[in-house]
Amino acid sequence: MPPEKLEIFKSMENWAEENLLALLKPVESCWQPQDFLPDPESEGFYEQVKELRERARELPDDFFVVLVGDMITEEALPTYQTMLNTLDGGIRDETGASLTPWAIWTRAWTAEENRHGDLLNKYLYLSGRVDMKHVEKTIQYLIGSGMDPKTENNPYLGFIYTSFQERATFISHGNTARLAKGHGDMKLAQICGIIASDEKRHETAYTKIVEKLFEIDPDATILALADMMRKKISMPAHLMFDGQDDHLFDNYSAVAQRIGVYTAKDYADILEFLVGRWKVEKLAGLSGEGRKAQDFVCGLPPRIRRLEERAQGRVKQTSTAPFSWVFGRELKL
Amino acid sequence: MLLEGLSISCLRHCYGSLMVQAAGLKLVSVGWAKFTGFPSLKASRFRVSCSAKPETVEKVIEIVRKQLALKPETVLTSETEFVELGADSLDTVEIVMTLEEEFDINVEEESSQNITSVQEVADLIEKLVQQKAQGES
């Protein structure tokens, strides 16, 4: 990025202090995983665990596979904090305890996210429904692999990526909540729901940053948005591996699509939402390249939807795949 | 990102869990694959035994023109390579799907991976159309 672009983020520090940090929740008013799990210090602990496991028995394998995939994604948090700390323009936390608003945001965001993996991990452990060793192995592999969302140290690209991702997690945790409720597990529905509400707040924060960027530098921002969409928003856990399945991520995604937790339609919907949120259609004063980018981005959601419809309209043969996370049982893809 | 291979697997690698059927086969239900997971262009080029009829080539050209919104003066012949036209992976998937609908065929991933020019697409289509006709007779 050229120096004048880097300066933009420096000049946004006051704005970030006033607008971004306000979207963090003070620790004292945050929920903690323990709020949603059996109380280990109480006499009723064993009974609570028993009830949790009874409720979990009613949830099918394919639901658990998706929940596990989501949990593994959350547990790879070190990768995401790293990714934020690759961003130029004064965004990265230079010392690990830097007091710039951006660094404060990144650490506090990480701290909030950390509860998600912890909560899901403990729930899955207690449920007895999944092969924890394989799940844990997958997490170790994933953190080891990292991810490259092609944000190239560029905060324009980086914050567009995180905006998209937060909305995607909001949608998928919302869907697992709905499915859990449908299967009668209200406590799990609550768990997924509370996580989804955090993601929504984070989505608000990241989209706010990008909204400000559109205001300050609409041309660079629309070019960045088109660039990310051309590159495709790759999912953070796309390198997941459990030691056995070379197609683990594809298989997990297929199940997530089939049971309606996260679909291609959601991808199109998220983009459409962001186009609306950032008023992309109304952007003015763009360069020639900027206008092309604007057209591309605005025209993209219907194209994706059409492809999805055409794909769905075809005669399908089903295949299955085994998942180590559920003890090698085969699931429909 | 220019053409990586006129392939339904482009759709796979790009657009998440889209259920795509490639002719006769297993459901290619795909996840959000690695960003770099485009099918790699194989060294040996796919050779088709038959050459496409001129009408087929014309149809392919027409569809490609429309998909890429090419200016009328843009030269597009059977030899034209897709890379020259700036087609991205979404364009190529849409082109394949349109051709499938137009010719009422299914394009197999494997056979579409090495296609780089209009002629090659047309040849593949011709082959699939003929195979279909034989299958039905």
Tab-separated table of N, CA, C and O in Angstrom, chain A residues 148 150 229-235 238-239 247 249-258 262-265 267 296 300 303-304 306-308 310-312 314-319 333, chain B residues 1 8 11-22 24-36 38 67 88-91 93-94 96-101 105-107:
chain	number	residue	atom	x	y	z
A	148	ASP	N	-4.523	-18.384	4.607
A	148	ASP	CA	-4.126	-17.221	3.809
A	148	ASP	C	-5.322	-16.716	3.034
A	148	ASP	O	-5.643	-17.227	1.971
A	150	LYS	N	-5.613	-14.115	1.470
A	150	LYS	CA	-5.167	-13.218	0.400
A	150	LYS	C	-5.476	-11.752	0.710
A	150	LYS	O	-5.837	-10.986	-0.174
A	229	MET	N	-13.801	-10.241	-3.749
A	229	MET	CA	-14.850	-11.094	-4.301
A	229	MET	C	-14.339	-11.896	-5.489
A	229	MET	O	-14.745	-13.031	-5.692
A	230	ARG	N	-13.425	-11.322	-6.270
A	230	ARG	CA	-12.841	-12.091	-7.380
A	230	ARG	C	-11.991	-13.236	-6.856
A	230	ARG	O	-11.968	-14.315	-7.424
A	231	LYS	N	-11.301	-12.936	-5.758
A	231	LYS	CA	-10.451	-13.970	-5.171
A	231	LYS	C	-11.283	-15.015	-4.446
A	231	LYS	O	-10.797	-16.076	-4.120
A	232	LYS	N	-12.508	-14.675	-4.181
A	232	LYS	CA	-13.415	-15.471	-3.398
A	232	LYS	C	-13.031	-15.428	-1.926
A	232	LYS	O	-11.859	-15.484	-1.562
A	233	ILE	N	-14.068	-15.359	-1.114
A	233	ILE	CA	-13.850	-15.320	0.335
A	233	ILE	C	-13.626	-16.754	0.790
A	233	ILE	O	-14.576	-17.540	0.898
A	234	SER	N	-12.379	-17.100	1.019
A	234	SER	CA	-12.106	-18.475	1.430
A	234	SER	C	-12.375	-18.601	2.923
A	234	SER	O	-12.103	-17.686	3.691
A	235	MET	N	-12.921	-19.737	3.287
A	235	MET	CA	-13.304	-19.921	4.680
A	235	MET	C	-12.068	-20.179	5.542
A	235	MET	O	-11.112	-20.811	5.110
A	238	HIS	N	-10.423	-23.704	5.824
A	238	HIS	CA	-10.387	-24.501	4.598
A	238	HIS	C	-9.205	-25.464	4.534
A	238	HIS	O	-9.190	-26.363	3.713
A	239	LEU	N	-8.227	-25.272	5.409
A	239	LEU	CA	-7.093	-26.202	5.415
A	239	LEU	C	-7.271	-27.319	6.441
A	239	LEU	O	-6.312	-28.001	6.777
A	247	HIS	N	-10.246	-34.791	2.088
A	247	HIS	CA	-11.334	-33.927	1.628
A	247	HIS	C	-12.188	-33.472	2.786
A	247	HIS	O	-13.366	-33.181	2.618
A	249	PHE	N	-12.472	-30.778	4.620
A	249	PHE	CA	-13.179	-29.503	4.558
A	249	PHE	C	-14.328	-29.550	3.564
A	249	PHE	O	-15.436	-29.081	3.851
A	250	ASP	N	-14.078	-30.127	2.380
A	250	ASP	CA	-15.140	-30.260	1.381
A	250	ASP	C	-16.315	-31.056	1.942
A	250	ASP	O	-17.479	-30.708	1.751
A	251	ASN	N	-15.988	-32.161	2.622
A	251	ASN	CA	-17.056	-33.018	3.148
A	251	ASN	C	-17.856	-32.314	4.240
A	251	ASN	O	-19.080	-32.383	4.273
A	252	TYR	N	-17.147	-31.638	5.118
A	252	TYR	CA	-17.822	-30.887	6.191
A	252	TYR	C	-18.715	-29.807	5.582
A	252	TYR	O	-19.887	-29.648	5.978
A	253	SER	N	-18.182	-29.087	4.594
A	253	SER	CA	-18.980	-28.034	3.956
A	253	SER	C	-20.206	-28.599	3.268
A	253	SER	O	-21.265	-27.963	3.250
A	254	ALA	N	-20.039	-29.786	2.681
A	254	ALA	CA	-21.171	-30.396	1.984
A	254	ALA	C	-22.301	-30.696	2.964
A	254	ALA	O	-23.479	-30.466	2.675
A	255	VAL	N	-21.926	-31.209	4.138
A	255	VAL	CA	-22.951	-31.499	5.140
A	255	VAL	C	-23.576	-30.185	5.641
A	255	VAL	O	-24.791	-30.092	5.802
A	256	ALA	N	-22.729	-29.187	5.859
A	256	ALA	CA	-23.245	-27.885	6.300
A	256	ALA	C	-24.229	-27.304	5.288
A	256	ALA	O	-25.239	-26.694	5.650
A	257	GLN	N	-23.927	-27.498	4.015
A	257	GLN	CA	-24.845	-27.049	2.958
A	257	GLN	C	-26.137	-27.856	3.020
A	257	GLN	O	-27.232	-27.304	2.984
A	258	ARG	N	-25.982	-29.183	3.114
A	258	ARG	CA	-27.167	-30.032	3.051
A	258	ARG	C	-28.126	-29.774	4.207
A	258	ARG	O	-29.339	-29.751	4.010
A	262	TYR	N	-24.872	-23.538	6.456
A	262	TYR	CA	-24.193	-22.501	5.676
A	262	TYR	C	-24.150	-22.950	4.231
A	262	TYR	O	-23.588	-23.994	3.911
A	263	THR	N	-24.770	-22.158	3.385
A	263	THR	CA	-24.968	-22.585	2.004
A	263	THR	C	-24.422	-21.556	1.014
A	263	THR	O	-24.107	-20.419	1.376
A	264	ALA	N	-24.405	-21.969	-0.243
A	264	ALA	CA	-23.980	-21.047	-1.295
A	264	ALA	C	-24.929	-19.858	-1.365
A	264	ALA	O	-24.532	-18.723	-1.678
A	265	LYS	N	-26.183	-20.120	-1.068
A	265	LYS	CA	-27.160	-19.042	-1.052
A	265	LYS	C	-26.792	-18.028	0.040
A	265	LYS	O	-26.922	-16.822	-0.162
A	267	TYR	N	-23.840	-17.326	0.996
A	267	TYR	CA	-22.709	-16.552	0.457
A	267	TYR	C	-23.231	-15.377	-0.374
A	267	TYR	O	-22.815	-14.230	-0.188
A	296	PHE	N	-19.248	-4.938	-11.104
A	296	PHE	CA	-18.954	-6.353	-10.853
A	296	PHE	C	-19.567	-6.795	-9.524
A	296	PHE	O	-20.265	-7.798	-9.439
A	300	LEU	N	-22.813	-9.396	-8.843
A	300	LEU	CA	-22.363	-10.734	-8.435
A	300	LEU	C	-23.408	-11.581	-7.696
A	300	LEU	O	-23.570	-12.763	-8.017
A	303	ARG	N	-25.697	-13.517	-9.941
A	303	ARG	CA	-24.990	-14.540	-10.718
A	303	ARG	C	-24.748	-15.790	-9.873
A	303	ARG	O	-24.928	-16.915	-10.342
A	304	ILE	N	-24.353	-15.563	-8.642
A	304	ILE	CA	-24.092	-16.707	-7.760
A	304	ILE	C	-25.384	-17.479	-7.517
A	304	ILE	O	-25.413	-18.708	-7.546
A	306	ARG	N	-27.997	-17.643	-9.424
A	306	ARG	CA	-28.408	-18.371	-10.637
A	306	ARG	C	-27.636	-19.672	-10.780
A	306	ARG	O	-28.197	-20.706	-11.111
A	307	LEU	N	-26.322	-19.596	-10.521
A	307	LEU	CA	-25.498	-20.802	-10.600
A	307	LEU	C	-25.989	-21.855	-9.615
A	307	LEU	O	-26.088	-23.035	-9.925
A	308	GLU	N	-26.270	-21.396	-8.420
A	308	GLU	CA	-26.727	-22.297	-7.376
A	308	GLU	C	-28.044	-22.938	-7.771
A	308	GLU	O	-28.250	-24.142	-7.615
A	310	ARG	N	-29.217	-23.392	-10.808
A	310	ARG	CA	-29.000	-24.331	-11.904
A	310	ARG	C	-28.362	-25.614	-11.372
A	310	ARG	O	-28.726	-26.696	-11.791
A	311	ALA	N	-27.427	-25.459	-10.436
A	311	ALA	CA	-26.771	-26.646	-9.899
A	311	ALA	C	-27.778	-27.501	-9.141
A	311	ALA	O	-27.794	-28.721	-9.269
A	312	GLN	N	-28.610	-26.850	-8.352
A	312	GLN	CA	-29.605	-27.570	-7.553
A	312	GLN	C	-30.640	-28.257	-8.423
A	312	GLN	O	-31.196	-29.275	-8.061
A	314	ARG	N	-30.293	-29.869	-10.987
A	314	ARG	CA	-29.862	-31.070	-11.682
A	314	ARG	C	-30.185	-32.305	-10.867
A	314	ARG	O	-30.275	-32.266	-9.665
A	315	VAL	N	-30.285	-33.424	-11.593
A	315	VAL	CA	-30.512	-34.697	-10.904
A	315	VAL	C	-29.260	-35.027	-10.111
A	315	VAL	O	-28.159	-34.978	-10.616
A	316	LYS	N	-29.451	-35.338	-8.866
A	316	LYS	CA	-28.285	-35.570	-8.019
A	316	LYS	C	-28.185	-37.033	-7.612
A	316	LYS	O	-29.169	-37.681	-7.327
A	317	GLN	N	-26.960	-37.499	-7.598
A	317	GLN	CA	-26.726	-38.794	-6.960
A	317	GLN	C	-26.085	-38.476	-5.638
A	317	GLN	O	-25.233	-37.592	-5.557
A	318	THR	N	-26.473	-39.191	-4.626
A	318	THR	CA	-25.855	-38.879	-3.336
A	318	THR	C	-24.633	-39.733	-3.100
A	318	THR	O	-24.561	-40.885	-3.516
A	319	SER	N	-23.687	-39.150	-2.457
A	319	SER	CA	-22.546	-39.949	-2.012
A	319	SER	C	-22.420	-39.734	-0.510
A	319	SER	O	-23.051	-38.843	0.062
A	333	LEU	N	-23.494	-36.637	1.861
A	333	LEU	CA	-22.906	-35.319	1.556
A	333	LEU	C	-23.901	-34.416	0.829
A	333	LEU	O	-24.841	-34.866	0.238
B	1	MET	N	-8.173	-13.574	-11.711
B	1	MET	CA	-7.807	-14.985	-11.888
B	1	MET	C	-8.383	-15.458	-13.214
B	1	MET	O	-9.591	-15.525	-13.382
B	8	ILE	N	-16.419	-27.557	-14.258
B	8	ILE	CA	-17.374	-27.434	-13.173
B	8	ILE	C	-16.630	-27.374	-11.844
B	8	ILE	O	-17.118	-26.832	-10.880
B	11	LEU	N	-16.344	-24.150	-10.236
B	11	LEU	CA	-17.456	-23.801	-9.391
B	11	LEU	C	-17.202	-24.375	-8.011
B	11	LEU	O	-17.387	-23.737	-7.000
B	12	ARG	N	-16.711	-25.617	-8.007
B	12	ARG	CA	-16.411	-26.257	-6.747
B	12	ARG	C	-15.457	-25.422	-5.932
B	12	ARG	O	-15.656	-25.184	-4.766
B	13	HIS	N	-14.422	-24.989	-6.555
B	13	HIS	CA	-13.385	-24.328	-5.775
B	13	HIS	C	-13.755	-22.914	-5.426
B	13	HIS	O	-13.098	-22.283	-4.637
B	14	CYS	N	-14.755	-22.412	-6.063
B	14	CYS	CA	-15.095	-21.028	-5.820
B	14	CYS	C	-16.307	-20.833	-4.950
B	14	CYS	O	-16.327	-19.974	-4.104
B	15	TYR	N	-17.297	-21.579	-5.214
B	15	TYR	CA	-18.574	-21.111	-4.682
B	15	TYR	C	-19.197	-21.993	-3.629
B	15	TYR	O	-20.402	-22.105	-3.535
B	16	GLY	N	-18.331	-22.597	-2.851
B	16	GLY	CA	-18.859	-23.253	-1.678
B	16	GLY	C	-19.643	-24.489	-2.005
B	16	GLY	O	-19.505	-25.086	-3.061
B	17	SER	N	-20.477	-24.865	-1.114
B	17	SER	CA	-21.120	-26.153	-1.271
B	17	SER	C	-22.235	-26.146	-2.295
B	17	SER	O	-23.390	-26.331	-1.980
B	18	LEU	N	-21.843	-25.943	-3.500
B	18	LEU	CA	-22.830	-26.042	-4.573
B	18	LEU	C	-22.866	-27.488	-5.022
B	18	LEU	O	-21.850	-28.103	-5.305
B	19	MET	N	-24.022	-27.991	-5.098
B	19	MET	CA	-24.172	-29.365	-5.559
B	19	MET	C	-24.142	-29.347	-7.071
B	19	MET	O	-24.993	-28.790	-7.705
B	20	VAL	N	-23.153	-29.950	-7.601
B	20	VAL	CA	-23.031	-29.926	-9.048
B	20	VAL	C	-22.989	-31.339	-9.548
B	20	VAL	O	-22.297	-32.178	-9.007
B	21	GLN	N	-23.719	-31.591	-10.584
B	21	GLN	CA	-23.548	-32.914	-11.121
B	21	GLN	C	-22.697	-32.843	-12.359
B	21	GLN	O	-22.912	-32.034	-13.225
B	22	ALA	N	-21.725	-33.678	-12.449
B	22	ALA	CA	-20.982	-33.833	-13.677
B	22	ALA	C	-21.430	-35.162	-14.237
B	22	ALA	O	-21.784	-36.044	-13.497
B	24	GLY	N	-23.045	-38.241	-15.195
B	24	GLY	CA	-23.164	-39.646	-14.838
B	24	GLY	C	-22.611	-39.999	-13.493
B	24	GLY	O	-22.559	-41.151	-13.145
B	25	LEU	N	-22.096	-39.042	-12.771
B	25	LEU	CA	-21.231	-39.410	-11.725
B	25	LEU	C	-21.642	-39.081	-10.364
B	25	LEU	O	-22.681	-38.639	-10.037
B	26	LYS	N	-20.716	-39.286	-9.587
B	26	LYS	CA	-20.867	-38.969	-8.177
B	26	LYS	C	-21.235	-37.493	-8.058
B	26	LYS	O	-20.857	-36.661	-8.846
B	27	LEU	N	-21.958	-37.239	-7.066
B	27	LEU	CA	-22.287	-35.876	-6.783
B	27	LEU	C	-21.009	-35.158	-6.426
B	27	LEU	O	-20.297	-35.558	-5.546
B	28	VAL	N	-20.765	-34.088	-7.130
B	28	VAL	CA	-19.607	-33.303	-6.724
B	28	VAL	C	-20.117	-32.223	-5.803
B	28	VAL	O	-20.509	-31.164	-6.228
B	29	SER	N	-20.138	-32.569	-4.575
B	29	SER	CA	-20.654	-31.599	-3.637
B	29	SER	C	-19.464	-30.973	-2.974
B	29	SER	O	-18.629	-31.651	-2.437
B	30	VAL	N	-19.362	-29.727	-3.093
B	30	VAL	CA	-18.083	-29.161	-2.802
B	30	VAL	C	-18.082	-28.125	-1.753
B	30	VAL	O	-18.992	-27.358	-1.603
B	31	GLY	N	-17.023	-28.152	-1.107
B	31	GLY	CA	-16.889	-27.178	-0.048
B	31	GLY	C	-16.082	-26.005	-0.516
B	31	GLY	O	-15.683	-25.935	-1.661
B	32	TRP	N	-15.869	-25.128	0.360
B	32	TRP	CA	-15.023	-23.979	0.094
B	32	TRP	C	-13.607	-24.481	0.120
B	32	TRP	O	-13.030	-24.602	1.153
B	33	ALA	N	-13.115	-24.822	-1.003
B	33	ALA	CA	-11.790	-25.451	-1.019
B	33	ALA	C	-10.717	-24.406	-0.847
B	33	ALA	O	-10.984	-23.230	-0.796
B	34	LYS	N	-9.524	-24.912	-0.774
B	34	LYS	CA	-8.414	-23.981	-0.620
B	34	LYS	C	-8.502	-22.943	-1.718
B	34	LYS	O	-8.833	-23.258	-2.845
B	35	PHE	N	-8.123	-21.761	-1.404
B	35	PHE	CA	-8.127	-20.720	-2.406
B	35	PHE	C	-7.278	-21.123	-3.600
B	35	PHE	O	-7.611	-20.843	-4.740
B	36	THR	N	-6.187	-21.806	-3.315
B	36	THR	CA	-5.310	-22.154	-4.422
B	36	THR	C	-5.700	-23.471	-5.071
B	36	THR	O	-5.002	-23.972	-5.909
B	38	PHE	N	-7.404	-24.615	-7.367
B	38	PHE	CA	-7.949	-24.743	-8.713
B	38	PHE	C	-7.355	-25.984	-9.344
B	38	PHE	O	-6.240	-26.363	-9.062
B	67	GLN	N	-21.464	-14.021	-22.797
B	67	GLN	CA	-21.041	-14.151	-21.400
B	67	GLN	C	-20.031	-13.077	-21.017
B	67	GLN	O	-20.111	-12.478	-19.956
B	88	ASP	N	-12.862	-14.836	-16.175
B	88	ASP	CA	-12.494	-15.311	-14.831
B	88	ASP	C	-13.212	-16.631	-14.562
B	88	ASP	O	-13.977	-17.124	-15.381
B	89	SER	N	-12.950	-17.192	-13.391
B	89	SER	CA	-13.460	-18.531	-13.130
B	89	SER	C	-14.984	-18.569	-13.087
B	89	SER	O	-15.596	-19.556	-13.486
B	90	LEU	N	-15.584	-17.493	-12.629
B	90	LEU	CA	-17.051	-17.443	-12.613
B	90	LEU	C	-17.577	-17.432	-14.043
B	90	LEU	O	-18.533	-18.146	-14.373
B	91	ASP	N	-16.928	-16.656	-14.894
B	91	ASP	CA	-17.322	-16.629	-16.312
B	91	ASP	C	-17.262	-18.024	-16.911
B	91	ASP	O	-18.167	-18.448	-17.616
B	93	VAL	N	-17.375	-20.974	-15.529
B	93	VAL	CA	-18.430	-21.860	-15.026
B	93	VAL	C	-19.765	-21.524	-15.679
B	93	VAL	O	-20.521	-22.415	-16.093
B	94	GLU	N	-20.035	-20.237	-15.788
B	94	GLU	CA	-21.298	-19.836	-16.408
B	94	GLU	C	-21.338	-20.235	-17.881
B	94	GLU	O	-22.375	-20.672	-18.392
B	96	VAL	N	-19.795	-22.812	-19.239
B	96	VAL	CA	-20.024	-24.259	-19.305
B	96	VAL	C	-21.491	-24.585	-19.065
B	96	VAL	O	-22.098	-25.379	-19.780
B	97	MET	N	-22.064	-23.951	-18.069
B	97	MET	CA	-23.473	-24.235	-17.757
B	97	MET	C	-24.392	-23.832	-18.897
B	97	MET	O	-25.333	-24.559	-19.228
B	98	THR	N	-24.116	-22.693	-19.484
B	98	THR	CA	-24.943	-22.248	-20.608
B	98	THR	C	-24.833	-23.233	-21.765
B	98	THR	O	-25.833	-23.605	-22.387
B	99	LEU	N	-23.610	-23.691	-22.007
B	99	LEU	CA	-23.415	-24.647	-23.100
B	99	LEU	C	-24.125	-25.966	-22.809
B	99	LEU	O	-24.718	-26.575	-23.696
B	100	GLU	N	-24.080	-26.378	-21.550
B	100	GLU	CA	-24.781	-27.604	-21.185
B	100	GLU	C	-26.266	-27.479	-21.452
B	100	GLU	O	-26.906	-28.406	-21.973
B	101	GLU	N	-26.811	-26.335	-21.082
B	101	GLU	CA	-28.246	-26.122	-21.301
B	101	GLU	C	-28.563	-26.028	-22.792
B	101	GLU	O	-29.536	-26.597	-23.268
B	105	ILE	N	-26.541	-31.352	-22.617
B	105	ILE	CA	-25.526	-32.362	-22.283
B	105	ILE	C	-25.016	-32.092	-20.881
B	105	ILE	O	-25.333	-31.059	-20.295
B	106	ASN	N	-24.236	-33.026	-20.375
B	106	ASN	CA	-23.556	-32.802	-19.110
B	106	ASN	C	-22.067	-32.871	-19.339
B	106	ASN	O	-21.576	-33.822	-19.943
B	107	VAL	N	-21.371	-31.885	-18.852
B	107	VAL	CA	-19.924	-31.848	-19.039
B	107	VAL	C	-19.237	-32.432	-17.813
B	107	VAL	O	-19.436	-31.979	-16.697
